[in-house]
XYZ file of C-alpha atoms in Angstrom:
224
model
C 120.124 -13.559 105.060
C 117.030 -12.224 103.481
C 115.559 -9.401 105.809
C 111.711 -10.012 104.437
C 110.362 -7.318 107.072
C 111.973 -4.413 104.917
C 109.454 -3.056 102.428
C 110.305 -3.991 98.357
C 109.009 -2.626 95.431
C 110.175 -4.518 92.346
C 110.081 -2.536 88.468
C 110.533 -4.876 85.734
C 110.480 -4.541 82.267
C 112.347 -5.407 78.633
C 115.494 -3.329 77.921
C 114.992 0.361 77.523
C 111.303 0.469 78.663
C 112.721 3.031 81.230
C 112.297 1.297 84.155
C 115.841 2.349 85.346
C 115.430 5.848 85.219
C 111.615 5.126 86.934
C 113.109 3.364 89.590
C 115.592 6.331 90.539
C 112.840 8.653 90.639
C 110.424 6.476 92.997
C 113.069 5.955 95.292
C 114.191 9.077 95.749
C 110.583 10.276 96.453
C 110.084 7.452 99.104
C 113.661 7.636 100.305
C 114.463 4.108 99.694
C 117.029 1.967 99.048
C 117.378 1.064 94.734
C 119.010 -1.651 93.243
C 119.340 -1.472 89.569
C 119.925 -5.714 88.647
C 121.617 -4.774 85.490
C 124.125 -3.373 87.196
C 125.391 -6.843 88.822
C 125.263 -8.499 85.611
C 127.383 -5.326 83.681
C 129.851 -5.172 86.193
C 130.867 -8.999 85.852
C 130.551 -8.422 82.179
C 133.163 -5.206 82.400
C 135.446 -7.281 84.738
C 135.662 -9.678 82.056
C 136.313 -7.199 79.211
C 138.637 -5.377 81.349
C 140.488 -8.959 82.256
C 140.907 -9.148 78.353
C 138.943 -12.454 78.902
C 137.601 -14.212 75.729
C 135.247 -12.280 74.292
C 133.176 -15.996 73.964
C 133.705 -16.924 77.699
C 130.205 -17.861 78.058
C 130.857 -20.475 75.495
C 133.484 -22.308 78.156
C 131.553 -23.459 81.799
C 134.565 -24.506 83.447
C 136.977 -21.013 82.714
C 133.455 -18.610 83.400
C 132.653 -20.209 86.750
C 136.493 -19.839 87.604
C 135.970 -16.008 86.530
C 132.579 -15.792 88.295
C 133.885 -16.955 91.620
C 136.932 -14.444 91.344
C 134.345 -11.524 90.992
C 132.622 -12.853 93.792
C 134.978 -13.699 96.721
C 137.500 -10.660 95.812
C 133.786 -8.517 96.069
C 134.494 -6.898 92.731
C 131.422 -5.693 92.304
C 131.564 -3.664 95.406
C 135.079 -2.693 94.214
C 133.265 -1.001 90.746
C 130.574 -0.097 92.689
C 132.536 2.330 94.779
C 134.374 3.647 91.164
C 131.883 6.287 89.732
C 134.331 5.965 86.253
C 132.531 2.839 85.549
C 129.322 3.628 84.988
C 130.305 5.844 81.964
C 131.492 2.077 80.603
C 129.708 -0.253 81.059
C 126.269 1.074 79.486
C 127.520 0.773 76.377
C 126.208 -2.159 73.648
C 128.900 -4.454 73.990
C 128.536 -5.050 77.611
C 125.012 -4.600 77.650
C 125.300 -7.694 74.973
C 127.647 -9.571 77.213
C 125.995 -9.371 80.139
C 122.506 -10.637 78.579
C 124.375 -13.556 77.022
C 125.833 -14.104 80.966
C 122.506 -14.038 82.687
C 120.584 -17.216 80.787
C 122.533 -19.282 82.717
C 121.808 -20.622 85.875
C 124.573 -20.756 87.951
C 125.535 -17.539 87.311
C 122.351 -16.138 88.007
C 122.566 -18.127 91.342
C 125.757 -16.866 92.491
C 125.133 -13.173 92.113
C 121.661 -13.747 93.572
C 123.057 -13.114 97.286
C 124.168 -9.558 95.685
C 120.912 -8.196 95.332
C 119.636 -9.311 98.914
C 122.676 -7.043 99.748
C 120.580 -4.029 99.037
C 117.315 -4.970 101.036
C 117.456 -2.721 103.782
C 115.402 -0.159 105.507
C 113.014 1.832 105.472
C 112.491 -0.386 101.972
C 113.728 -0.958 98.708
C 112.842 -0.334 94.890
C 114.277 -2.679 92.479
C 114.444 -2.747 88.732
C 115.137 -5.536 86.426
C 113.429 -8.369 84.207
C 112.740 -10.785 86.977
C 112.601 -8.428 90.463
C 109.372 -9.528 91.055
C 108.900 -13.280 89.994
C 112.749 -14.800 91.223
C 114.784 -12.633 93.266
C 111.645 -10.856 95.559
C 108.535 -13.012 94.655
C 107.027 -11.935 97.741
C 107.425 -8.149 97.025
C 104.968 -5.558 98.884
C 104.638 -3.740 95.332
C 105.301 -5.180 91.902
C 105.418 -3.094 88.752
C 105.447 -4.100 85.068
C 106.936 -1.365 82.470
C 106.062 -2.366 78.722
C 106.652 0.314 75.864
C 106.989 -0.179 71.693
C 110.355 -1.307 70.521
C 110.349 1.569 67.986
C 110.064 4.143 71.124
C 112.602 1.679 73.238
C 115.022 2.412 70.886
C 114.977 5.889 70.382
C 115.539 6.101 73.812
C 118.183 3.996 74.101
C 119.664 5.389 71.496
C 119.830 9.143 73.382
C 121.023 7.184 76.475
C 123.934 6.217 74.574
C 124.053 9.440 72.646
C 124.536 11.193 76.406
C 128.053 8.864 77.004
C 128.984 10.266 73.073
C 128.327 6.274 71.373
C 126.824 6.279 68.601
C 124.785 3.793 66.529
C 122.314 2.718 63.724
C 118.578 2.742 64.363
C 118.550 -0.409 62.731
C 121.494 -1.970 64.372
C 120.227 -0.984 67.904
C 117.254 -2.297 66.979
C 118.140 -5.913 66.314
C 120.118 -5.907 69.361
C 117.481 -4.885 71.858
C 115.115 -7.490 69.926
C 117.692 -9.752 70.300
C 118.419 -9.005 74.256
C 114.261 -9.568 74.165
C 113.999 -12.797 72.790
C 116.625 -13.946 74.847
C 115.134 -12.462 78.501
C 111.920 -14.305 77.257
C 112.789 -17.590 76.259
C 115.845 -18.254 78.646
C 115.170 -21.223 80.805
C 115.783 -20.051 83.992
C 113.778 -16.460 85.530
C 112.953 -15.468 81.899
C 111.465 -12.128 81.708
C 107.543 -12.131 82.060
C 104.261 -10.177 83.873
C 103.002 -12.223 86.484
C 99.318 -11.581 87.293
C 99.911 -9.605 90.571
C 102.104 -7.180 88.814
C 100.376 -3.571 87.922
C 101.147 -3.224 83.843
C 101.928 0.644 82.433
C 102.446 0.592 78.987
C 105.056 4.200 78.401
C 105.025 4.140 75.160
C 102.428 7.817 74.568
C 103.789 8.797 78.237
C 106.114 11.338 79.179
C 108.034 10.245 82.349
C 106.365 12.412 84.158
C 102.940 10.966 83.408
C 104.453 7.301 84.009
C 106.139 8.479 87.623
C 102.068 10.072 88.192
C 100.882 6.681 87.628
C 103.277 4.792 89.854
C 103.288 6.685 92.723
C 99.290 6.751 92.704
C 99.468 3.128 92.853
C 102.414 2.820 95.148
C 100.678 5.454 97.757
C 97.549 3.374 97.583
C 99.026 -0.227 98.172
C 100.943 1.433 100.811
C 98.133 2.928 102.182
């Protein structure tokens, strides 16, 4: 059950536009709950990988619900949740690839859905994702819209990756994030988009410091 009195404050944004590490920050200065989305989709990606599953699953309805409802009833994800060894694994490209190719379709979008009411609770919430603020909390006290160059996206992606020792090709990283883009825009279902009630910070000549300045002036004010 949805608790809709506890306070949410959704972060979206395309991959790498830094929302994730934005969304740590905010809630730690509010002292709120944080759900990073990605990290629902990843771990049923990783459980796949780690199953030795087809690496074209996706392509087969019948076997990937099977999977998906595994991962769900057994609460897997709360199983990796609880393992701090996984998050050094699963943002990497291949299951960042994975789990983008997962979440255009519908059903399994709507069976992990229930996963990220999970972490509504008090005193509030900040979320980050590509559709926080228009599917899974469209009624969100605070909604927030990261945008930032691909060039810049990439860079940073690329030290994000750099940090876990995985390396890779401008170029290559480049055509995958593009790729990840087009898809979290033109899938069917919750593609990726601003909605007009969402307050738009483009990061791309900001320091995170500057963007965290920006967010919290709005945040105290809507609060307020």
């Amino acid at each position: 059950m949805i608790n809709k009195f506890v306070p949410v404050i959704t972060i979206d944004g395309p991959s790498a536009s830094g929302k994730s590490t934005i969304c740590k920050i905010v809630s730690k200065i509010l002292g709120w709950n944080i759900l990073s989305s990605g990290l629902i989709y990843r771990s049923f990606a990783f459980f796949l990988k780690k199953n030795k599953i087809e690496k074209y699953i996706y392509q087969d309805y019948n076997l990937l619900i099977r999977y998906l409802n595994i991962f769900i009833y057994k609460d897997v994800f709360f199983y990796f949740l609880k393992d701090n060894n996984i998050f050094n694994q699963i943002y990497t490209s291949e299951i960042d690839n994975i789990a983008s190719k997962l979440s255009v379709y519908y059903f399994v979008r709507k069976l992990l859905l229930p996963y990220h009411y999970f972490f509504r609770k008090l005193p509030g919430l900040v979320a980050d994702g590509r559709d926080m603020g228009t599917m899974v909390f469209p009624n969100a006290n605070i909604k927030i819209f990261i945008d930032s160059n691909i060039n810049i996206r990439v860079k940073r992606r690329m030290l994000q990756l750099q940090k876990n020792n995985i390396y890779v090709s401008f170029n290559s990283l480049k055509y995958l994030i593009k790729d990840r883009d087009d898809r979290d825009c033109n899938r069917f279902y919750a593609p990726l988009y601003c909605s007009n009630d969402m307050f738009i910070i483009d990061s791309t000549l900001l320091s995170i410091e500057q963007v965290i300045d920006n967010v919290m002036q709005y945040v105290y004010k809507k609060l307020h």
